[in-house]
PDB file of C-alpha atoms and ligand atoms in Angstrom:
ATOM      1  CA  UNK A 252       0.000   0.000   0.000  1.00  0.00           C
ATOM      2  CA  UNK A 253       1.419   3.504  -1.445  1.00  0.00           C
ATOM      3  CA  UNK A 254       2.068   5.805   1.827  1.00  0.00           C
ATOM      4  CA  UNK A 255       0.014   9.146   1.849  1.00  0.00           C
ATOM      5  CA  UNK A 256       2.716  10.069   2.541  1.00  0.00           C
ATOM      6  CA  UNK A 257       5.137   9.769  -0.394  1.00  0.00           C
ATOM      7  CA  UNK A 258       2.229  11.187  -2.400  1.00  0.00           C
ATOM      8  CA  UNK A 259       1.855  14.037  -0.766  1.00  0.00           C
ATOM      9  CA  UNK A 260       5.566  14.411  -0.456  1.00  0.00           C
ATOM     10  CA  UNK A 261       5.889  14.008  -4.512  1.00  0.00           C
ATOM     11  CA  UNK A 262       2.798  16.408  -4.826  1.00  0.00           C
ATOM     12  CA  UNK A 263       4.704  19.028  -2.808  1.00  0.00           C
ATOM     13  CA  UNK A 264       7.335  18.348  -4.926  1.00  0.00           C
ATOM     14  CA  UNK A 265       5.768  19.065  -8.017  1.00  0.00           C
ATOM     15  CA  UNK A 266       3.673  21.821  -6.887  1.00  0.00           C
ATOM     16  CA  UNK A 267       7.215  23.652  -6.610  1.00  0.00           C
ATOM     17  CA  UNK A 268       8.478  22.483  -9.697  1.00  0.00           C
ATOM     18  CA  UNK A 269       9.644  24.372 -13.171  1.00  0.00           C
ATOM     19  CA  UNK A 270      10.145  21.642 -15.992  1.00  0.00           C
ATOM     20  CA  UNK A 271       9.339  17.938 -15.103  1.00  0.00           C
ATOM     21  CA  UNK A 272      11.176  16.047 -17.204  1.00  0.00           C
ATOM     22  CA  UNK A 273       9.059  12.763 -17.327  1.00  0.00           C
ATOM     23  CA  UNK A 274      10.566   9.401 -18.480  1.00  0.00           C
ATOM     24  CA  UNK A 275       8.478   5.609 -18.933  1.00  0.00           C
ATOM     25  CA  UNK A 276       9.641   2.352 -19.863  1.00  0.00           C
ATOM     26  CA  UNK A 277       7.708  -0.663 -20.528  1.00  0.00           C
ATOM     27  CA  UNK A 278       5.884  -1.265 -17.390  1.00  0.00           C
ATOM     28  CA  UNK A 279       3.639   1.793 -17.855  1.00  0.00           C
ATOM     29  CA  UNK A 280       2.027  -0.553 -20.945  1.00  0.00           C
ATOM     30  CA  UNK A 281       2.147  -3.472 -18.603  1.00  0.00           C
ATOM     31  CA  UNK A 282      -1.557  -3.062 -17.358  1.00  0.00           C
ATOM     32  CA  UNK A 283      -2.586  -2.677 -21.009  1.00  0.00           C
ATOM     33  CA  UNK A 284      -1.746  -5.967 -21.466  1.00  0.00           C
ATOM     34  CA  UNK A 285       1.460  -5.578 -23.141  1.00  0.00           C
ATOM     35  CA  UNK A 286       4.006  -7.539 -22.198  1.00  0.00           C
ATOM     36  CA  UNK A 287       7.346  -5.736 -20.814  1.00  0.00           C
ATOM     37  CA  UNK A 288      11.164  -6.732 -22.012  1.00  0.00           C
ATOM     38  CA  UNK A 289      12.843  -8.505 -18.906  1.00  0.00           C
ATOM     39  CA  UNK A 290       9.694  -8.823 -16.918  1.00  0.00           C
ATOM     40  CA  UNK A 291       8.388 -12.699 -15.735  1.00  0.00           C
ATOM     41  CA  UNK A 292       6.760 -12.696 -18.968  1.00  0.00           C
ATOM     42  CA  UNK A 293       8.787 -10.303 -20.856  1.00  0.00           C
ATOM     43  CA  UNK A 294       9.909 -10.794 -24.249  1.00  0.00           C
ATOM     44  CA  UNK A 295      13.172 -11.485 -23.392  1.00  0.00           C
ATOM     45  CA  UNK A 296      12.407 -14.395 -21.491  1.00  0.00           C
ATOM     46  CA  UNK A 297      10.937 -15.964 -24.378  1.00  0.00           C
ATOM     47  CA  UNK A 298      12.950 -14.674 -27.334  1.00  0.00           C
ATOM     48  CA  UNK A 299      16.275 -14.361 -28.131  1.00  0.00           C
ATOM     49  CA  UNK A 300      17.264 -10.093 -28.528  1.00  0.00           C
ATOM     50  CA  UNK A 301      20.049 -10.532 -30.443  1.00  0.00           C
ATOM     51  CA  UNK A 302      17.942 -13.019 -33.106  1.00  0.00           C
ATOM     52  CA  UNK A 303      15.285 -10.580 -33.190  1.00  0.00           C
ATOM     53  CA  UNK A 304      16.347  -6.997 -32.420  1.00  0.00           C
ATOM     54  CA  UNK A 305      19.866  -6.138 -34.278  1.00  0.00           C
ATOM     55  CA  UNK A 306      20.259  -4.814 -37.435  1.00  0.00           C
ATOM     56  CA  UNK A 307      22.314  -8.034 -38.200  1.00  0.00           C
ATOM     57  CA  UNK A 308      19.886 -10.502 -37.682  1.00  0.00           C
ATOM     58  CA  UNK A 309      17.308  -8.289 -39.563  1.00  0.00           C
ATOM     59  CA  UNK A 310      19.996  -8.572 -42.280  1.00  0.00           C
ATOM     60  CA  UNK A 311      19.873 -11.992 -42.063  1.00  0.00           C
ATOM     61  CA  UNK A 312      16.543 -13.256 -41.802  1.00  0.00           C
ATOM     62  CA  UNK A 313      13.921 -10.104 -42.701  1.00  0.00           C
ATOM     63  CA  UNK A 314      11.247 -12.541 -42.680  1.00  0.00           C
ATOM     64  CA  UNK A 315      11.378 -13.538 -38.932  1.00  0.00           C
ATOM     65  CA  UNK A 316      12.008 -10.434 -37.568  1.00  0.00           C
ATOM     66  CA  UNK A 317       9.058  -9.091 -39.345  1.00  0.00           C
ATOM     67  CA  UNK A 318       7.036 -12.056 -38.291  1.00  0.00           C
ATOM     68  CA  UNK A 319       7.631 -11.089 -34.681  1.00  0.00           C
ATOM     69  CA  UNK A 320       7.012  -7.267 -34.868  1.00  0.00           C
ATOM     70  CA  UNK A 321       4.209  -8.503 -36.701  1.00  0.00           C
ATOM     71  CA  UNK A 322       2.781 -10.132 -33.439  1.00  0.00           C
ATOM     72  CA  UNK A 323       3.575  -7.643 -31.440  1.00  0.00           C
ATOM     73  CA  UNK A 324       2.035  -5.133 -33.656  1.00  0.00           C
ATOM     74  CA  UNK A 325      -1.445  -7.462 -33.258  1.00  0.00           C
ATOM     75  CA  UNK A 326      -1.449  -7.313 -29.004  1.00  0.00           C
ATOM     76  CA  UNK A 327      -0.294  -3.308 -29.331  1.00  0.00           C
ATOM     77  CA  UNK A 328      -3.098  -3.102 -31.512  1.00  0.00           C
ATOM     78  CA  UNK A 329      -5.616  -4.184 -29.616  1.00  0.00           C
ATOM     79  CA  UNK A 330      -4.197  -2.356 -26.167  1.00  0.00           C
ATOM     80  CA  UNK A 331      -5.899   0.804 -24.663  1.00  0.00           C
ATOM     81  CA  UNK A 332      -4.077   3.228 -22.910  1.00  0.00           C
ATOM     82  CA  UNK A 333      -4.308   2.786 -18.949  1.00  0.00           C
ATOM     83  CA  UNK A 334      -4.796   5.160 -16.417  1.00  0.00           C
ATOM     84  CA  UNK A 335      -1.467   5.368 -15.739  1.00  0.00           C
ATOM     85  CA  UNK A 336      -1.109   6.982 -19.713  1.00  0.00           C
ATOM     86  CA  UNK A 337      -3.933   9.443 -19.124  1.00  0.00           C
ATOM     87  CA  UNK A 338      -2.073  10.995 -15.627  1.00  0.00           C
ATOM     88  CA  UNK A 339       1.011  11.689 -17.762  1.00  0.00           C
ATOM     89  CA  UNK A 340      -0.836  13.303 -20.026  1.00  0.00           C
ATOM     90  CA  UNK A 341      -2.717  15.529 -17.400  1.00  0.00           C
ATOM     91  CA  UNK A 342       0.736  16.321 -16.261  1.00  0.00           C
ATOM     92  CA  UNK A 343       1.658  17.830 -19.751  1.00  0.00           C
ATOM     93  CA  UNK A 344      -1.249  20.214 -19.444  1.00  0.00           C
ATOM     94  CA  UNK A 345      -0.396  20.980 -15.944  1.00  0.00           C
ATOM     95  CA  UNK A 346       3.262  22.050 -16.958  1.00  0.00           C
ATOM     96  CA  UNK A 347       4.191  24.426 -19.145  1.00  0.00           C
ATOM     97  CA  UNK A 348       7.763  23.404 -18.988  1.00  0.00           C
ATOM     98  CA  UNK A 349       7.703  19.906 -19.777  1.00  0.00           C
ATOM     99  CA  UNK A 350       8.713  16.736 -21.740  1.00  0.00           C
ATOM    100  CA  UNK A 351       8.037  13.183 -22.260  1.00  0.00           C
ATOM    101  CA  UNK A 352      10.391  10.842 -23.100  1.00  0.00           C
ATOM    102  CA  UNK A 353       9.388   7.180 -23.364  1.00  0.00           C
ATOM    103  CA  UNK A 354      11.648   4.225 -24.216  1.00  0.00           C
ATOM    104  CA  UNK A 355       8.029   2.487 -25.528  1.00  0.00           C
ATOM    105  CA  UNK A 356       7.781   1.680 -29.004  1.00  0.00           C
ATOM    106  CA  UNK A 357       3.861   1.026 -28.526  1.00  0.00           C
ATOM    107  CA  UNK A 358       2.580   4.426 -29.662  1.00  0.00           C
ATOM    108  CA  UNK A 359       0.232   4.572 -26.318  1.00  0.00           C
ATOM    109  CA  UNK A 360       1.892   7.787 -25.376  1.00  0.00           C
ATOM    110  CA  UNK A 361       0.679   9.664 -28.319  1.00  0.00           C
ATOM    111  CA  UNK A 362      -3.156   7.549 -28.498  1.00  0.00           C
ATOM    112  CA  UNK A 363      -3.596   9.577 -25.649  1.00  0.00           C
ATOM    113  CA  UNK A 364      -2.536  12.769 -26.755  1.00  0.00           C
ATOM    114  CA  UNK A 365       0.826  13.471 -25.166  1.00  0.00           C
ATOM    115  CA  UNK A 366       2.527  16.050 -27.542  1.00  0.00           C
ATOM    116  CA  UNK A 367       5.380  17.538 -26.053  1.00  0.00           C
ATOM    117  CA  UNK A 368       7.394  14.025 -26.422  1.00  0.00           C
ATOM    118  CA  UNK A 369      10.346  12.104 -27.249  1.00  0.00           C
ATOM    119  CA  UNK A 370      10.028   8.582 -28.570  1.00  0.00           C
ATOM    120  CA  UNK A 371      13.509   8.302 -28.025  1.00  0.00           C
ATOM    121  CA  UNK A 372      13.831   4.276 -29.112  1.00  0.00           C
ATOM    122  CA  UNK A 373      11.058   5.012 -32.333  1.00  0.00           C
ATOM    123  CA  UNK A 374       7.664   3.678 -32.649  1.00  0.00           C
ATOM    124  CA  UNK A 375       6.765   0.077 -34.287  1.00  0.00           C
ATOM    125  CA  UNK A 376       3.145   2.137 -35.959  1.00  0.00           C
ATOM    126  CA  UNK A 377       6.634   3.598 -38.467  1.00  0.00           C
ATOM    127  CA  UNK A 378       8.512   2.113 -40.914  1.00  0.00           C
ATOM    128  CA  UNK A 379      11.733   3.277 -42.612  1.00  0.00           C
ATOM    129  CA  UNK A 380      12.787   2.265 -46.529  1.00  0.00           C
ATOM    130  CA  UNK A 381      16.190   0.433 -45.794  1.00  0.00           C
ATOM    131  CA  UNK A 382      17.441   2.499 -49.373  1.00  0.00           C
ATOM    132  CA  UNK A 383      15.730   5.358 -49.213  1.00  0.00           C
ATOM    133  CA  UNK A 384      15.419   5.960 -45.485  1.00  0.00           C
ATOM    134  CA  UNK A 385      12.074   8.023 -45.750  1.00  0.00           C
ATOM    135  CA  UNK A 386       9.787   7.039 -43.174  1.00  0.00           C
ATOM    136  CA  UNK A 387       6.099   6.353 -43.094  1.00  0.00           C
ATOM    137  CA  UNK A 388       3.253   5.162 -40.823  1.00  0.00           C
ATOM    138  CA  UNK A 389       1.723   1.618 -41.843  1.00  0.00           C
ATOM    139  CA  UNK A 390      -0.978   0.774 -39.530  1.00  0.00           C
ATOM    140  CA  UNK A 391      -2.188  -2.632 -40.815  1.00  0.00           C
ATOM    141  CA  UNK A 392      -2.533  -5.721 -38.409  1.00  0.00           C
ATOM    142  CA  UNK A 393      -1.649  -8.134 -39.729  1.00  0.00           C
ATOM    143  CA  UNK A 394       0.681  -6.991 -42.841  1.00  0.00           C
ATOM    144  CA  UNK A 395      -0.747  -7.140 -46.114  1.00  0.00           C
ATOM    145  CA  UNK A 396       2.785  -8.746 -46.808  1.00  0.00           C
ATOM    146  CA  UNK A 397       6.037  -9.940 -45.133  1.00  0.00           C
ATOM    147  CA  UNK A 398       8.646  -8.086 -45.523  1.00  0.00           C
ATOM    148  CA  UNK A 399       6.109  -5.302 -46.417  1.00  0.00           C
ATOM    149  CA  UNK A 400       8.036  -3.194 -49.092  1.00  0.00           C
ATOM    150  CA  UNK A 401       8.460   0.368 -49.977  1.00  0.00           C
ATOM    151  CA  UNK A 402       7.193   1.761 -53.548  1.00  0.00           C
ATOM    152  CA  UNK A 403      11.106   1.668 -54.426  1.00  0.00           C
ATOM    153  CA  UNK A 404      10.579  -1.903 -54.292  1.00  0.00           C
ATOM    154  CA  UNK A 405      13.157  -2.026 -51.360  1.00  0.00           C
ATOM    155  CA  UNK A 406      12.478  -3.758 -47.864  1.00  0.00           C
ATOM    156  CA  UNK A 407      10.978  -1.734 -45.296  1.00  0.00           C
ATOM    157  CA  UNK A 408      12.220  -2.134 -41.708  1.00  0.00           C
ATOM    158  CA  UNK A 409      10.416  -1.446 -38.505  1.00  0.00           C
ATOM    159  CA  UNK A 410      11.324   2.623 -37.613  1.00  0.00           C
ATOM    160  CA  UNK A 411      12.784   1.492 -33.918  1.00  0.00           C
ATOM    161  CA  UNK A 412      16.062   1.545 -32.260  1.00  0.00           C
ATOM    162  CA  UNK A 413      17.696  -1.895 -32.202  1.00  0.00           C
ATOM    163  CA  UNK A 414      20.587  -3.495 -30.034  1.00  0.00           C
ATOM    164  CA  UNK A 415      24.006  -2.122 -31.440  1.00  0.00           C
ATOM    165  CA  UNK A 416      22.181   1.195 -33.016  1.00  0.00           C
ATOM    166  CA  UNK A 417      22.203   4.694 -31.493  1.00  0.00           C
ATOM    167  CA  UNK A 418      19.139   6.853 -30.410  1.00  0.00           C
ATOM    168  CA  UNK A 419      18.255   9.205 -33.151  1.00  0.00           C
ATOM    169  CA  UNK A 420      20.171  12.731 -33.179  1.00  0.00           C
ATOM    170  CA  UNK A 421      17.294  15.208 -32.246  1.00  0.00           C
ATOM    171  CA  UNK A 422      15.681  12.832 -30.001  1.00  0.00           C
ATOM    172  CA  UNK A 423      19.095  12.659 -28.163  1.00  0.00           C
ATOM    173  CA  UNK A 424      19.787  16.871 -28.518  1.00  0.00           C
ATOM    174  CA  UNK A 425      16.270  17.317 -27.075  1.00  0.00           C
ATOM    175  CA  UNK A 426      16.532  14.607 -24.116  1.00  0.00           C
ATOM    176  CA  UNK A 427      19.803  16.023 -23.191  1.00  0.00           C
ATOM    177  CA  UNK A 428      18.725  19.957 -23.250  1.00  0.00           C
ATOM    178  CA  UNK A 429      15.676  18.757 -21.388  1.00  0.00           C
ATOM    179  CA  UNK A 430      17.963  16.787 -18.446  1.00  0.00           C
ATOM    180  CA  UNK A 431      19.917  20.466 -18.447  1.00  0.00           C
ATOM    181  CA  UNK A 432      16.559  22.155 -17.801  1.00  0.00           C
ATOM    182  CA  UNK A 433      14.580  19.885 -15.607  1.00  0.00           C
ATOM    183  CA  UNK A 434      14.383  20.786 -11.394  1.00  0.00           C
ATOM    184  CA  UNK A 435      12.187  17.211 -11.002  1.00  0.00           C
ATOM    185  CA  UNK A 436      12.437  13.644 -13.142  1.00  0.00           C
ATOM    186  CA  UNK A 437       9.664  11.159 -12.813  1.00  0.00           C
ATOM    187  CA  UNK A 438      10.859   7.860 -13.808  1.00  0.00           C
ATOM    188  CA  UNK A 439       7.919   5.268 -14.413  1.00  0.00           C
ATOM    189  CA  UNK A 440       8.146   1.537 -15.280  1.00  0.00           C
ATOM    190  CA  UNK A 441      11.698   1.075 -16.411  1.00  0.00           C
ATOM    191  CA  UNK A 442      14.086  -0.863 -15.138  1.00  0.00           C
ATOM    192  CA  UNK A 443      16.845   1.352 -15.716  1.00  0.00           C
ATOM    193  CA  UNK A 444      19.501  -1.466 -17.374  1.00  0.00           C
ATOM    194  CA  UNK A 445      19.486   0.255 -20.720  1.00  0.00           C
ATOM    195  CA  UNK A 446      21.943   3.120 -21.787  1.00  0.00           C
ATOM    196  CA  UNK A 447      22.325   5.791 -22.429  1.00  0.00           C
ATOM    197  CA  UNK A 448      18.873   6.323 -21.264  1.00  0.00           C
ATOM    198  CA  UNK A 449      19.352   4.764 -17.660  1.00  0.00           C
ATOM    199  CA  UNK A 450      22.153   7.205 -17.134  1.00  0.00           C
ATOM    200  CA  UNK A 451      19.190  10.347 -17.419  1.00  0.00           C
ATOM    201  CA  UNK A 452      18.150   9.836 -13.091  1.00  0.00           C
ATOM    202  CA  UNK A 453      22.405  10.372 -12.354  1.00  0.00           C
ATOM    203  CA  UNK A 454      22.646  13.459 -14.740  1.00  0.00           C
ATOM    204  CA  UNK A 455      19.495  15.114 -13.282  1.00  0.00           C
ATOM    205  CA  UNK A 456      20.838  14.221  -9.440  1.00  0.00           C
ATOM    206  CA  UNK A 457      24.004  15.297 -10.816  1.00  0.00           C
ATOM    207  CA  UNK A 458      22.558  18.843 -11.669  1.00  0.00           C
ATOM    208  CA  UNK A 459      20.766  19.358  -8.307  1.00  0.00           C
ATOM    209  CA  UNK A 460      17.441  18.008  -9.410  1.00  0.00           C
ATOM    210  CA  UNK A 461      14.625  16.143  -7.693  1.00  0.00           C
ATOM    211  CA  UNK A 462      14.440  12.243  -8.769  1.00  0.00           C
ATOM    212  CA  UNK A 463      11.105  10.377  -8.170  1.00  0.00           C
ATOM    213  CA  UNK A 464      10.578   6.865  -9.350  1.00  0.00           C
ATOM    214  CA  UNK A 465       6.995   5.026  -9.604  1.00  0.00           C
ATOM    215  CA  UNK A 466       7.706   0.806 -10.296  1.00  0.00           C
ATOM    216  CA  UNK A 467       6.501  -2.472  -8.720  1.00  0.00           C
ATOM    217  CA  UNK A 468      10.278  -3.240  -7.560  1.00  0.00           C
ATOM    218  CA  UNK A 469      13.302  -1.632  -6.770  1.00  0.00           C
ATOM    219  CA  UNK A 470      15.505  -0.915  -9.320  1.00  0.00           C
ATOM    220  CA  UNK A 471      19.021   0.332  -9.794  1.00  0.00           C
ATOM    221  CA  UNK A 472      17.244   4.001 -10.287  1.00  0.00           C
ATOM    222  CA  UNK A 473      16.452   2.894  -6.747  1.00  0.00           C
ATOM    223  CA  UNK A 474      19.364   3.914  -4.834  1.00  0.00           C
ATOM    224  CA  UNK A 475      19.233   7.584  -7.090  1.00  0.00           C
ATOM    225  CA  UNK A 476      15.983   8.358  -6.773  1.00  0.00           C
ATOM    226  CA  UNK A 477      14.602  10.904  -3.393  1.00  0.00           C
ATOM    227  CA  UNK A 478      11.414   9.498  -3.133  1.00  0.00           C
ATOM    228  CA  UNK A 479      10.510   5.868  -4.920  1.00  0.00           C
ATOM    229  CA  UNK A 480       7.008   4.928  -4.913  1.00  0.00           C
ATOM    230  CA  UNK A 481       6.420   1.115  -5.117  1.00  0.00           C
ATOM    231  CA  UNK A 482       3.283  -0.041  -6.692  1.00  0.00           C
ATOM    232  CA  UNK A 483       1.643  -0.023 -10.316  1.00  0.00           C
ATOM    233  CA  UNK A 484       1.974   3.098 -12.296  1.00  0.00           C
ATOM    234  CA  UNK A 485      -2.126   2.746 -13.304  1.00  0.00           C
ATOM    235  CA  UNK A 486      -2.635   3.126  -9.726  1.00  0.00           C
ATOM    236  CA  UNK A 487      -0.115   5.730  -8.640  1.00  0.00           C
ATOM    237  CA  UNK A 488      -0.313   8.327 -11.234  1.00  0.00           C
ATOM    238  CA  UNK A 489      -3.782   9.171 -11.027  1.00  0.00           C
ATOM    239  CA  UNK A 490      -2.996   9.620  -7.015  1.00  0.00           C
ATOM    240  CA  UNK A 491      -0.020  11.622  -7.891  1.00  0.00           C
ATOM    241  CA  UNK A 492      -2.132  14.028  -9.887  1.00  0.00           C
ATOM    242  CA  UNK A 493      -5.358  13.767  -7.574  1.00  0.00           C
ATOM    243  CA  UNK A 494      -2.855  15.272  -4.431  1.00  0.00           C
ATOM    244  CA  UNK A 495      -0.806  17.536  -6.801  1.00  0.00           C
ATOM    245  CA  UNK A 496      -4.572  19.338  -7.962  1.00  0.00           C
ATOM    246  CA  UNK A 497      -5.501  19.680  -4.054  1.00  0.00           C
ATOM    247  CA  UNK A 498      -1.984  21.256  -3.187  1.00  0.00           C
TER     248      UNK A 498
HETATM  249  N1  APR B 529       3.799  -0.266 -12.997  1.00  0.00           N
HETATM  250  C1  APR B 529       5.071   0.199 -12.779  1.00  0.00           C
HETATM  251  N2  APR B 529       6.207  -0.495 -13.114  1.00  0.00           N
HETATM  252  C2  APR B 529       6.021  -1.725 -13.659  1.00  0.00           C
HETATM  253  C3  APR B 529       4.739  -2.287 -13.897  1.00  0.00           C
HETATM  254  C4  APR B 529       3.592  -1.491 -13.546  1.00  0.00           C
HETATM  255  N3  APR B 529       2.343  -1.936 -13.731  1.00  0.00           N
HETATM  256  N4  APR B 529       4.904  -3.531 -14.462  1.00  0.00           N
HETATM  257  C5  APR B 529       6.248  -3.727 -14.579  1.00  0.00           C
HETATM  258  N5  APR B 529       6.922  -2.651 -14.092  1.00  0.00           N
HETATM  259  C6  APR B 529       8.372  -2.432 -14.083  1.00  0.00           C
HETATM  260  C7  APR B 529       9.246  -3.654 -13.850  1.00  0.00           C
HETATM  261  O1  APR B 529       9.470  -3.878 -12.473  1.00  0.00           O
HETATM  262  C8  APR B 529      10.541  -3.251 -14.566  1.00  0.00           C
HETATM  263  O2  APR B 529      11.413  -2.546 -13.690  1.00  0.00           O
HETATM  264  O3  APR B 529       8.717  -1.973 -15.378  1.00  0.00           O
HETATM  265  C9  APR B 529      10.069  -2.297 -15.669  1.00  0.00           C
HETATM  266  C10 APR B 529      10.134  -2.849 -17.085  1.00  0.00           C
HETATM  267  O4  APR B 529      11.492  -3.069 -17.374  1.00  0.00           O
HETATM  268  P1  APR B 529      11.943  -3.681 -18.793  1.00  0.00           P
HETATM  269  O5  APR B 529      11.105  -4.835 -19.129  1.00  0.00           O
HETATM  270  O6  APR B 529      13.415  -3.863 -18.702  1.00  0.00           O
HETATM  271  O7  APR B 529      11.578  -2.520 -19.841  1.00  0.00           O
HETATM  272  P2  APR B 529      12.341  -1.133 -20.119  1.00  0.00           P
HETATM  273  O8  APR B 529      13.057  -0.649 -18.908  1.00  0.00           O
HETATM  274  O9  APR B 529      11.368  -0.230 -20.745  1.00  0.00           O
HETATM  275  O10 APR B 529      13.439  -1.615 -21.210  1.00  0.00           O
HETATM  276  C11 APR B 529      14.285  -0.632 -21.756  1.00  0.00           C
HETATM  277  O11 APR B 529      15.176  -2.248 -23.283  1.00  0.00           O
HETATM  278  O12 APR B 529      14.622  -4.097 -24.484  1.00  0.00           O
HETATM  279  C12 APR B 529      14.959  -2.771 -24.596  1.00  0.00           C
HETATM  280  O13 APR B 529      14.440  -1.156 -26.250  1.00  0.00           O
HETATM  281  C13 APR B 529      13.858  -1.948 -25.251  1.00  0.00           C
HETATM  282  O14 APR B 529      12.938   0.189 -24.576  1.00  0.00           O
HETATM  283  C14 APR B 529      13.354  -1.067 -24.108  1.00  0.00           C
HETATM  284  C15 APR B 529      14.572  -0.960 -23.205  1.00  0.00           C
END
C-alpha cells in the first residue's frame, strides 16, 4: 500500500516544480496488457534479442524479424491506454515546462494525446525504406505482406532503435537539453539497465534536481531516486495528480 505520505511528499514536490522532465519504460504498458522486455513474462524471457532486435539478424533473416514485430504489432493493436497513460498526459497540461520521453515503441503515449514528447527508441506504428530511409506510418494488423516493401521496391524495416544502433540525433539533442533544464524527473516503469537512457536519473541528481521513481520493484534508479514509490503506475499516477490538484 502507497504511503500518503510519499504522495503528498511528490505532490509538494511538483507543486514547486519548473520543468518535469518525465521518463516511462515498458511497465507503464504493462496493465494494457502488453508484455514488458525482462519482466516474468517479458519478451526477453521468451525470445532471443540478439535473433530478433539487431540490425544483423534483420539482415539476415527479414522474414522472422518481421514475423515477430508482426505479433507484437497485433497485441499493441488491440491495447488501450491505462490510467497510468492518461495521468502523464494531465501532467503535460499541468506544466508548461515539460517533456516526455518514453523508451516504448507502442505508440500509447501519443493515443492519448501526449505532444510535447520524445520517442527516443522510435515507434513500431513507423517504418523506414532500408534504401531510401524516408519514413512512413503503416498501420495494418496483420501486414498485407512480409517483408512489407516500400514503392522503391526495397524492404521496409520497422522505424525502432535496435541493439548495437544509437538513439536518433534530435531525439538525443532534445533529451539532453531537457535533463539540463529539468528541477524534477519522474521515472515510471523502467528498469533502468538500458543506456544511455538509464544514465538520465544520475545526470538530473548530478545537476541538483529532484528524482522520483513510480515501479513495482526496486531498481538500480532505486538507490538515485529521493522518493521511490512502489506499486503499479495505473494506480499511482492518477494519485499523484489527484494530491498535486488539491496542493
Ligand atoms: N507499474 C510500474 N512499473 C512496472 C509495472 C507497472 N504496472 N509492471 C512492470 N513494471 C516495471 C518492472 O518492475 C521493470 O522494472 O517496469 C520495468 C520494465 O522493465 P523492462 O522490461 O526492462 O523494460 P524497459 O526498462 O522499458 O526496457 C528498456 O530495453 O529491451 C529494450 O528497447 C527496449 O525500450 C526497451 C529498453
Amino acid at each position: 500500500m502507497i504511503q500518503a505520505a510519499d504522495i503528498n511528499k511528490v505532490a509538494t514536490r511538483l507543486a514547486n516544480t519548473k520543468f518535469l522532465l518525465v521518463l516511462t519504460g515498458a511497465g507503464i504498458s504493462h496493465e494494457s496488457g502488453i508484455p514488458t522486455f525482462r519482466g516474468n513474462d517479458g519478451l526477453w524471457q521468451n525470445y532471443r534479442a540478439e535473433e530478433l532486435a539487431t540490425p544483423w539478424a534483420f539482415e539476415r533473416d527479414p522474414v522472422t524479424v518481421w514475423q515477430w514485430y508482426d505479433w507484437r504489432r497485433g497485441i499493441i493493436g488491440k491495447a488501450k491506454p491505462n490510467p497510468g497513460h492518461h495521468a502523464i498526459k494531465e501532467l503535460e497540461d499541468i506544466f508548461e515546462n515539460f517533456l516526455l520521453i518514453t523508451q516504448n515503441v507502442d505508440g500509447l503515449h501519443g493515443r492519448t494525446g501526449n505532444a510535447k514528447m520524445v520517442e527516443i527508441h522510435g515507434n513500431l506504428w513507423r517504418v523506414r525504406c532500408v534504401r531510401e530511409g524516408k519514413t512512413s506510418m503503416l498501420m495494418e494488423v496483420p501486414l498485407p505482406s512480409i517483408p512489407p516493401r516500400c514503392e522503391c521496391g526495397e524492404i521496409l524495416r520497422p522505424d525502432v532503435v535496435w541493439f548495437g544502433e544509437s538513439l536518433p540525433t534530435q531525439a538525443l539533442e532534445q533529451a539532453f537539453r531537457a535533463l539540463e533544464m529539468c528541477d524534477t524527473l519522474m521515472v515510471v516503469g523502467t528498469s533502468g539497465v538500458v543506456y544511455p537512457v538509464a544514465s538520465f536519473p544520475e545526470t538530473v541528481k548530478n545537476n541538483g534536481g529532484f528524482v522520483i521513481e513510480i515501479n513495482t520493484e526496486a531498481t538500480p534508479i532505486s538507490n538515485i531516486a529521493d522518493v521511490s514509490l512502489f506499486g503499479k503506475s495505473g494506480d499511482i499516477l492518477p494519485e499523484v495528480v489527484r494530491a498535486l490538484r488539491t496542493q
